[in-house]
Amino acid sequence: MNITIAVDCMGGDHGSVVTVPAALAFLSKHPDAGVILVGREEELAPLVKDARAGLKSRLRIHNATQVVGMDEAPTSVRSKKDSSMRVALHLVKHGEAQAAVSAGNTGALVMISRFALKTFPGIDRPAICFALPTIKGHTYALDLGGNVDCTPEHLFQFGVMGTLLASALDHVDRPTVGLLNVGTEEIKGNELTRQAAKLLQASNLNYHGYVEGDDIFKGTTDVVVCDGFTGNVALKTSEGLGKMLSTFLREEFKRGPLTMLIGLIAMPLLRRFRNRANPDRYNGAVLLGLRGGVVLKSHGSANAFAFEQALARAADAVANDLIRRIRDRMDTMMGANGENV
Amino acid sequence: MNITIAVDCMGGDHGSVVTVPAALAFLSKHPDAGVILVGREEELAPLVKDARAGLKSRLRIHNATQVVGMDEAPTSVRSKKDSSMRVALHLVKHGEAQAAVSAGNTGALVMISRFALKTFPGIDRPAICFALPTIKGHTYALDLGGNVDCTPEHLFQFGVMGTLLASALDHVDRPTVGLLNVGTEEIKGNELTRQAAKLLQASNLNYHGYVEGDDIFKGTTDVVVCDGFTGNVALKTSEGLGKMLSTFLREEFKRGPLTMLIGLIAMPLLRRFRNRANPDRYNGAVLLGLRGGVVLKSHGSANAFAFEQALARAADAVANDLIRRIRDRMDTMMGANGENV
């Protein structure tokens, strides 16, 4: 086994009924990977007892007696030393796994991974970075909720981290970076964006300038940078729109016998469309800026298919040697104490 | 003519080639309405010379020699005393029209209308409010770009204005108000949202609590309140997603002869879907909080169909006596000097 992933099996809206089947599906598609299922042993053991021997040999259960609640304040999580989330991250810290995946409480995941795995010099807090589909391919957008109150320096750091991620995973030499704003003209925006623009302009990043909301899905730049509040709202608003449109489409096909027949005829085509647009396919956001290992945040409401994608993304990041690549390029991007050079 | 609308014919990405045909289409569907076409007379006159007599009798051209550029700073606009935008707003100020519609520079429109038409007591600046489609009907979202730097008091004022709009146009007695945030738990959010939540909670509005991005299109509340930066990004991101999905769907139908045939069969159904989801149908945001008249902001890139919808919305607001209704209810919502009572 080249890659071992620690899975927080208790996190998310659904817990082990989703995470364990997802882990088994992941193992069956990744013959070189292993998983450590972290959570209450008595709950997890029955879920894997009927798994094929070929999978069983590549998984083990690591007992963790506590669970971080989805609504718990990150600070109250500190006392839970034996939570599945914390234990999974510590397995990465101690080198037993190269990556951890959790669908649990985002704030807690950011806080615990920052303590356990540390950030790179010059990076204050890990950012949540999502590869969003675009007309052209995909765009790395960050921060999507890890940092709701940002300084211009944070936005600059997101630009650095996004650049490093795009270089590492997509082997793009100088990824373009856009700064999310309410207009592309220089006068537009708030104080935060105007100050961040100055930092990005003065840096050696391939800074494109301001981009607007619709540039994300257009794929105007390889990386889109914003504060975590705006990013989170934009992401969830898109999610809501996607659901509304698919409801509308379904309703049209269910109007009567004729439209249902048309739906049947169009099924393979609609299925291809759905596969392409399905947000579950893109599930799994990287906690970017950690130097101790790869951490992936799955959507809290992920189903087994979606959670499996987050595991696959984690494996991909490990296979691409993400952390080492980021570390190697970090020196050329940031000074020793994190200043832009 | 019961309703007269002043149309800024020069604003927007396309100017008079879009605004004038839209105004003619609007007139033909609204036999009780008239329009004043504001802009360069020598440009506008040829565009209406072949119009039916029944329409011609309800339109007049009002010459305005200047144009506000789409990228111009609102402050530099002040010297343009004869811009089509300013002249259109002054026609409302002087009672020659009850509403003005412009697809021009948003910042300039907010600034000029604030000077020309004044805000209600207790309202600092007009907010841009958009009726977004939802699974259930529609939701009034504000601010969508008029105020990029907001205080908690601004967000509270948006709650008041959104409530008044929903009551006036939809005749809802106590519309629910949601505050846009990155989570629904009390601990979530930034300083701005936490302080605004306190003001909304203490008010006599029907405050629902925090909502997330996906609640907008779910229709969780009648009104969704946010700062103009977040709102603008969320709106434009949705726009981008909508375009991407329609590109994907079109591509699937164009894969080959068979899928094209299926597309032909499914055409009426797809057209109904497109009509329902078409953002052009929802074009036209109200500048809310002005006491001197109705001002509608059209999307800058609106086509004639979309711009016509903005004109229809303006007519609807006038027909519903929006300004008087807001003024009448204002006293019960706000104290004389704008304090919440």
XYZ file of C-alpha atoms in Angstrom, chain A residues 1-7 32-38 58-63 86-101 116-117 292-294 318:
42
model
C 0.000 0.000 0.000
C 1.465 3.283 -1.131
C -1.251 5.519 0.252
C -3.001 5.298 3.579
C -5.957 7.518 4.370
C -7.348 8.098 7.854
C -11.138 8.369 7.590
C -2.753 0.496 -4.004
C -4.514 2.336 -1.192
C -5.389 1.488 2.384
C -7.698 3.133 4.887
C -7.830 3.499 8.632
C -11.439 3.755 9.726
C -11.543 5.973 12.804
C -6.255 -3.008 3.329
C -8.365 -1.565 6.106
C -8.164 -1.406 9.816
C -10.371 0.123 12.475
C -8.867 2.582 14.919
C -11.092 3.076 17.944
C -8.824 14.545 16.162
C -7.619 10.932 16.200
C -7.725 10.765 12.386
C -5.638 13.946 12.137
C -3.160 12.622 14.689
C -2.714 9.448 12.635
C -1.493 11.760 9.882
C 0.654 13.688 12.318
C 2.366 10.491 13.449
C 2.913 9.252 9.900
C 0.496 6.341 10.067
C -1.524 7.938 7.266
C -0.625 10.566 4.663
C -4.093 12.066 4.475
C -7.234 12.476 6.550
C -10.781 12.950 5.260
C -1.896 18.936 14.761
C -0.317 19.452 11.345
C 2.031 17.969 8.106
C -0.202 16.192 5.622
C -3.209 16.275 3.318
C -0.922 12.121 -1.896
